CSV table of C-alpha atoms in Angstrom, one decimal:
chain,number,residue,atom,x,y,z
A,1,MET,CA,37.2,-48.4,-3.6
A,2,LYS,CA,33.6,-48.3,-2.5
A,3,LYS,CA,34.7,-49.3,1.0
A,4,TRP,CA,37.3,-46.6,1.0
A,5,ASN,CA,34.8,-44.0,-0.1
A,6,ARG,CA,32.5,-45.0,2.8
A,7,ILE,CA,35.3,-44.7,5.3
A,8,LEU,CA,36.3,-41.3,3.9
A,9,ALA,CA,32.7,-40.0,4.0
A,10,ALA,CA,32.4,-41.2,7.7
A,11,VAL,CA,35.6,-39.4,8.6
A,12,LEU,CA,34.4,-36.2,6.9
A,13,THR,CA,31.1,-36.4,8.7
A,14,LEU,CA,32.8,-36.9,12.0
A,15,SER,CA,35.1,-33.9,11.3
A,16,LEU,CA,32.2,-31.7,10.3
A,17,THR,CA,30.2,-32.7,13.4
A,18,ALA,CA,33.1,-32.0,15.6
A,19,GLY,CA,33.7,-28.6,14.0
A,20,LEU,CA,30.1,-27.6,14.4
A,21,THR,CA,30.1,-28.8,18.0
A,22,ALA,CA,33.3,-26.8,18.7
A,23,CYS,CA,31.8,-23.6,17.1
A,24,GLY,CA,28.6,-24.2,19.1
A,25,GLY,CA,30.6,-24.6,22.3
A,26,SER,CA,32.6,-21.4,21.6
A,27,THR,CA,29.4,-19.4,21.1
A,28,SER,CA,27.9,-20.8,24.3
A,29,ASP,CA,31.0,-19.9,26.2
A,30,ALA,CA,30.9,-16.4,24.9
A,31,THR,CA,27.2,-16.0,25.7
A,32,ALA,CA,27.9,-17.4,29.2
A,33,ASN,CA,30.8,-15.0,29.7
A,34,ASN,CA,28.7,-12.0,28.6
A,35,ALA,CA,25.9,-13.1,30.9
A,36,SER,CA,28.3,-13.5,33.7
A,37,ALA,CA,29.7,-10.0,33.1
A,38,ALA,CA,26.2,-8.5,32.9
A,39,ASP,CA,25.2,-10.3,36.1
A,40,GLU,CA,28.1,-9.1,38.3
A,41,GLY,CA,26.3,-8.2,41.5
A,42,THR,CA,22.5,-8.5,42.0
A,43,VAL,CA,19.8,-7.7,39.6
A,44,SER,CA,17.0,-5.9,41.4
A,45,ASN,CA,13.3,-5.5,40.5
A,46,GLY,CA,13.8,-7.2,37.1
A,47,SER,CA,16.1,-4.3,36.0
A,48,SER,CA,19.5,-4.6,34.4
A,49,GLU,CA,21.2,-2.8,37.2
A,50,VAL,CA,24.8,-4.0,37.9
A,51,TYR,CA,26.6,-3.4,41.1
A,52,ARG,CA,29.4,-4.8,43.3
A,53,THR,CA,28.7,-5.9,46.8
A,54,LEU,CA,30.8,-4.7,49.8
A,55,ASP,CA,32.9,-8.0,49.8
A,56,GLU,CA,33.5,-7.7,46.0
A,57,ILE,CA,34.8,-4.1,46.5
A,58,LYS,CA,37.1,-5.1,49.3
A,59,GLU,CA,38.4,-8.0,47.2
A,60,SER,CA,39.1,-5.8,44.3
A,61,GLY,CA,41.0,-3.3,46.4
A,62,THR,CA,39.4,-0.3,44.8
A,63,ILE,CA,36.1,1.6,45.2
A,64,ASN,CA,34.8,3.7,42.3
A,65,ILE,CA,33.2,7.0,43.6
A,66,GLY,CA,31.3,9.4,41.3
A,67,VAL,CA,32.1,13.0,42.1
A,68,PHE,CA,31.9,16.4,40.4
A,69,SER,CA,35.1,17.8,38.9
A,70,ASP,CA,33.9,21.4,38.3
A,71,LYS,CA,31.9,22.3,41.4
A,72,ASN,CA,34.3,24.1,43.7
A,73,PRO,CA,34.4,23.8,46.7
A,74,PHE,CA,32.5,20.5,46.9
A,75,GLY,CA,34.1,18.5,44.1
A,76,TYR,CA,36.7,19.9,41.7
A,77,VAL,CA,40.1,19.2,40.1
A,78,ASP,CA,42.9,21.6,41.2
A,79,GLU,CA,45.8,23.0,39.2
A,80,ASN,CA,47.8,19.8,39.9
A,81,GLY,CA,45.1,17.6,38.5
A,82,GLU,CA,44.0,16.4,42.0
A,83,TYR,CA,40.4,16.0,43.2
A,84,GLN,CA,39.6,18.4,46.0
A,85,GLY,CA,36.6,19.5,48.0
A,86,TYR,CA,34.0,18.6,50.7
A,87,ASP,CA,32.8,15.4,48.9
A,88,ILE,CA,36.4,14.4,48.1
A,89,TYR,CA,37.4,14.7,51.8
A,90,PHE,CA,34.5,12.4,52.7
A,91,ALA,CA,35.3,10.0,49.9
A,92,ASN,CA,38.9,9.6,50.9
A,93,ARG,CA,37.8,8.7,54.4
A,94,LEU,CA,35.4,6.1,53.1
A,95,GLY,CA,38.2,4.5,51.2
A,96,GLU,CA,40.6,4.7,54.2
A,97,ASP,CA,38.2,3.0,56.6
A,98,LEU,CA,37.1,0.4,54.0
A,99,GLY,CA,40.8,-0.4,53.4
A,100,VAL,CA,40.7,0.2,49.6
A,101,ASP,CA,42.0,2.8,47.1
A,102,VAL,CA,39.5,5.4,45.8
A,103,ASN,CA,39.1,5.8,42.1
A,104,PHE,CA,37.3,9.1,41.4
A,105,VAL,CA,35.0,9.1,38.4
A,106,SER,CA,34.0,12.5,37.1
A,107,THR,CA,30.2,12.8,36.6
A,108,GLU,CA,27.7,15.4,35.6
A,109,ALA,CA,24.4,16.0,37.3
A,110,ALA,CA,22.3,14.2,34.7
A,111,ASN,CA,24.6,11.1,34.7
A,112,ARG,CA,24.6,10.3,38.4
A,113,ILE,CA,21.7,7.8,38.4
A,114,GLU,CA,22.9,6.2,35.1
A,115,TYR,CA,26.5,5.7,36.5
A,116,LEU,CA,25.1,3.8,39.4
A,117,GLN,CA,22.6,1.7,37.4
A,118,THR,CA,25.3,0.6,34.9
A,119,GLY,CA,27.9,-0.2,37.5
A,120,LYS,CA,30.3,2.6,36.4
A,121,VAL,CA,30.5,3.7,40.0
A,122,ASP,CA,29.9,2.1,43.4
A,123,ILE,CA,28.9,5.3,45.2
A,124,ILE,CA,27.7,8.7,44.1
A,125,LEU,CA,29.1,11.6,46.2
A,126,ALA,CA,28.2,14.5,44.0
A,127,ASN,CA,26.0,16.8,46.0
A,128,PHE,CA,23.1,14.4,45.4
A,129,THR,CA,19.9,15.9,46.8
A,130,VAL,CA,17.5,13.3,48.3
A,131,THR,CA,14.1,13.3,46.5
A,132,ASP,CA,11.3,10.8,46.4
A,133,GLU,CA,11.6,10.4,42.6
A,134,ARG,CA,15.3,9.6,42.9
A,135,ALA,CA,14.7,7.2,45.7
A,136,GLU,CA,12.7,5.1,43.3
A,137,GLU,CA,15.8,4.5,41.2
A,138,VAL,CA,18.7,4.5,43.7
A,139,ASP,CA,19.2,3.9,47.4
A,140,PHE,CA,20.2,6.8,49.5
A,141,ALA,CA,22.3,6.5,52.7
A,142,LEU,CA,22.0,8.8,55.7
A,143,PRO,CA,22.5,12.5,54.9
A,144,TYR,CA,25.6,14.5,55.6
A,145,MET,CA,24.5,18.0,54.5
A,146,ASN,CA,21.5,20.3,54.4
A,147,VAL,CA,20.6,22.2,51.2
A,148,ALA,CA,17.9,24.4,49.6
A,149,LEU,CA,17.7,26.1,46.2
A,150,GLY,CA,18.9,29.7,45.6
A,151,VAL,CA,19.0,32.2,42.8
A,152,VAL,CA,22.0,34.3,41.8
A,153,SER,CA,21.9,37.2,39.3
A,154,PRO,CA,24.0,40.2,38.2
A,155,ASP,CA,24.1,43.3,40.4
A,156,SER,CA,22.6,45.2,37.5
A,157,LYS,CA,19.4,43.3,37.8
A,158,VAL,CA,19.0,41.4,41.1
A,159,ILE,CA,16.2,38.8,41.0
A,160,GLU,CA,14.5,38.7,44.4
A,161,ASN,CA,11.1,37.2,43.4
A,162,LEU,CA,10.1,34.8,40.6
A,163,ASP,CA,6.5,35.7,40.6
A,164,ASP,CA,7.0,38.8,38.5
A,165,TRP,CA,9.5,37.3,36.1
A,166,ASP,CA,10.2,39.2,32.9
A,167,SER,CA,8.9,36.9,30.1
A,168,ASN,CA,11.8,38.0,27.9
A,169,ASP,CA,14.4,36.6,30.2
A,170,GLN,CA,15.6,33.0,30.7
A,171,MET,CA,16.6,31.1,33.8
A,172,ILE,CA,19.8,29.1,33.8
A,173,VAL,CA,19.5,25.6,35.2
A,174,ILE,CA,21.7,22.4,35.1
A,175,SER,CA,20.0,19.4,33.6
A,176,GLY,CA,19.2,16.6,36.0
A,177,THR,CA,19.2,18.8,39.1
A,178,THR,CA,16.5,19.4,41.6
A,179,ALA,CA,16.5,23.1,40.4
A,180,GLU,CA,15.4,22.0,37.0
A,181,THR,CA,12.6,19.9,38.4
A,182,TYR,CA,11.5,22.6,40.8
A,183,MET,CA,11.3,25.2,38.0
A,184,ILE,CA,9.3,23.0,35.7
A,185,ASP,CA,6.9,22.0,38.4
A,186,ASN,CA,6.4,25.4,40.0
A,187,TYR,CA,7.2,28.0,37.3
A,188,PRO,CA,6.4,26.4,34.0
A,189,ASP,CA,6.1,29.8,32.3
A,190,ILE,CA,9.7,30.8,33.0
A,191,PRO,CA,11.8,29.8,30.0
A,192,LEU,CA,14.8,27.6,31.0
A,193,GLN,CA,18.2,27.6,29.5
A,194,LYS,CA,19.6,24.1,30.3
A,195,TYR,CA,23.3,23.1,30.6
A,196,ASP,CA,25.0,19.8,31.3
A,197,SER,CA,27.8,21.1,33.6
A,198,TYR,CA,28.4,23.7,36.3
A,199,ALA,CA,31.2,25.3,34.2
A,200,THR,CA,28.9,25.9,31.2
A,201,ALA,CA,26.1,27.2,33.5
A,202,LYS,CA,28.5,29.7,35.1
A,203,ASN,CA,29.8,30.8,31.7
A,204,ALA,CA,26.2,31.4,30.5
A,205,LEU,CA,25.5,33.6,33.5
A,206,GLU,CA,28.7,35.6,33.0
A,207,ASN,CA,28.0,36.0,29.2
A,208,GLY,CA,24.6,37.3,29.9
A,209,SER,CA,22.8,34.4,28.2
A,210,GLY,CA,20.4,34.1,31.1
A,211,ALA,CA,19.0,36.6,33.6
A,212,ALA,CA,19.7,34.4,36.6
A,213,TRP,CA,20.9,31.0,37.7
A,214,VAL,CA,19.0,28.7,40.1
A,215,ASN,CA,20.8,25.9,41.7
A,216,ASP,CA,21.7,24.6,45.2
A,217,ASN,CA,21.9,27.6,47.5
A,218,THR,CA,25.4,26.4,48.6
A,219,GLU,CA,26.6,26.7,45.0
A,220,VAL,CA,25.1,30.1,44.2
A,221,ILE,CA,26.2,31.6,47.5
A,222,ALA,CA,29.7,30.4,46.9
A,223,TYR,CA,29.6,31.8,43.4
A,224,ALA,CA,28.5,35.3,44.6
A,225,LEU,CA,31.2,35.3,47.3
A,226,GLN,CA,33.9,34.3,44.8
A,227,ASN,CA,32.8,36.6,41.9
A,228,THR,CA,32.2,40.3,42.2
A,229,GLY,CA,29.2,41.8,40.5
A,230,TYR,CA,26.7,39.1,41.5
A,231,THR,CA,24.1,38.8,44.3
A,232,VAL,CA,22.1,36.0,45.7
A,233,GLY,CA,18.7,37.7,45.7
A,234,ILE,CA,16.8,34.5,46.7
A,235,PRO,CA,18.9,32.6,49.2
A,236,SER,CA,16.3,29.9,49.9
A,237,LEU,CA,13.8,28.7,47.4
A,238,GLY,CA,11.4,25.8,47.8
A,239,SER,CA,11.8,23.2,50.6
A,240,ASN,CA,14.9,22.4,52.7
A,241,ASP,CA,16.4,19.1,51.6
A,242,THR,CA,19.4,17.0,52.4
A,243,ILE,CA,22.5,15.7,50.5
A,244,ALA,CA,23.4,12.0,50.9
A,245,PRO,CA,25.5,9.3,49.3
A,246,ALA,CA,23.7,7.0,46.9
A,247,VAL,CA,24.3,3.4,45.8
A,248,SER,CA,22.6,1.2,43.2
A,249,LYS,CA,19.1,0.0,44.1
A,250,GLY,CA,19.3,-3.1,46.2
A,251,ASN,CA,23.0,-2.9,47.1
A,252,THR,CA,22.2,-3.4,50.8
A,253,THR,CA,25.7,-4.6,51.9
A,254,LEU,CA,27.3,-1.4,50.7
A,255,LEU,CA,24.4,0.8,51.9
A,256,ASP,CA,24.5,-0.7,55.4
A,257,TRP,CA,28.2,-0.2,55.7
A,258,ILE,CA,28.0,3.5,54.6
A,259,ASN,CA,25.2,4.2,57.1
A,260,ASP,CA,27.2,2.6,59.9
A,261,GLU,CA,30.2,4.7,58.8
A,262,ILE,CA,28.3,8.0,58.8
A,263,LYS,CA,27.0,7.3,62.3
A,264,THR,CA,30.6,6.5,63.5
A,265,LEU,CA,32.0,9.6,61.8
A,266,GLY,CA,29.4,11.7,63.5
A,267,GLU,CA,30.8,10.7,66.9
A,268,GLU,CA,34.0,12.4,66.1
A,269,GLN,CA,32.4,15.4,64.4
A,270,PHE,CA,34.0,14.4,61.1
A,271,PHE,CA,31.7,16.5,58.9
A,272,HIS,CA,32.5,19.7,60.9
A,273,ALA,CA,36.1,18.9,60.4
A,274,ASP,CA,35.4,18.4,56.7
A,275,TYR,CA,33.6,21.8,56.5
A,276,GLU,CA,36.5,23.6,58.2
A,277,ALA,CA,39.0,21.9,55.9
A,278,THR,CA,37.2,22.6,52.6
A,279,LEU,CA,34.3,25.0,52.9
A,280,VAL,CA,35.2,27.6,55.6
A,281,ASP,CA,37.3,29.7,53.3
A,282,THR,CA,34.3,30.1,51.0
A,283,TYR,CA,31.4,30.4,53.5
A,284,GLY,CA,33.1,31.4,56.8
A,285,SER,CA,31.8,30.0,60.1
A,286,ASP,CA,28.3,31.5,59.9
A,287,TYR,CA,26.9,28.8,57.6
A,288,GLU,CA,28.6,25.8,59.3
A,289,GLU,CA,25.9,24.7,61.7
A,290,SER,CA,23.1,25.2,59.2
A,291,LEU,CA,24.8,23.2,56.5
A,292,VAL,CA,26.6,20.3,58.3
A,293,VAL,CA,24.7,17.2,59.3
A,294,GLU,CA,26.5,14.9,61.7
A,295,GLY,CA,25.8,11.2,62.1
A,296,GLY,CA,22.9,11.3,59.6
A,297,VAL,CA,20.7,13.2,62.2
A,298,THR,CA,18.8,16.2,60.9
A,299,GLU,CA,16.9,18.6,63.2
């Protein structure tokens, strides 16, 4: 009997040890899988940025591109649920030349950097103005458009100068844009009314919640042309900047390919064709040469 008890105890010990080993193995596998998922792509500068290389995108057959869904005529969803606009036209050509399908991911201005850093998108094509501050967090490709800031206001009270701003009024801005940064840095005494999307900013202007709206001049000019009763009293505010695609910091394979693509597209005057297909109905031909950048070359 004592011998049998010793045998039984040994069997139980072996079973328990095996069970613990199995549980430990399962946990290690899960941890390894999670680490593998988190490390998809290259981690740069000790950050937790996740991205897919050019080869990984090609292998997957799909590229994820962040665009606006409410900024007509640059990026918007039409009545049929299809993405349209200047950025969309460019994005579709990128997918065609890369040989992959394009998956459009709707973004808001404040989410553009986050979507790149977390791997939610491979490229941002959402009227992304190049700034030194942003270049510390993402990598910009060559530019494809010029832009400045502008101010639109109701005809009943056209704003032509910010230096004599009525302290009782508020300026409408969209969070995460260069307009917000510019106003905070240069006009800290002007109270800001901040919104997350272009649609809510437009509604605020139309409802009289703010005295004026400062944003990319392309946007406010388009708004005034499409909506009676509004005037762009300040067509150019601050410095002249550029719009460019952006990728995650350190994603050099994708960045290099986009730069080569922009140079190649410039040889066929692609961005002029893009303008004429998507923007000319809004702006006419007068703005084409001042807005379009071909081949990444600015004057």
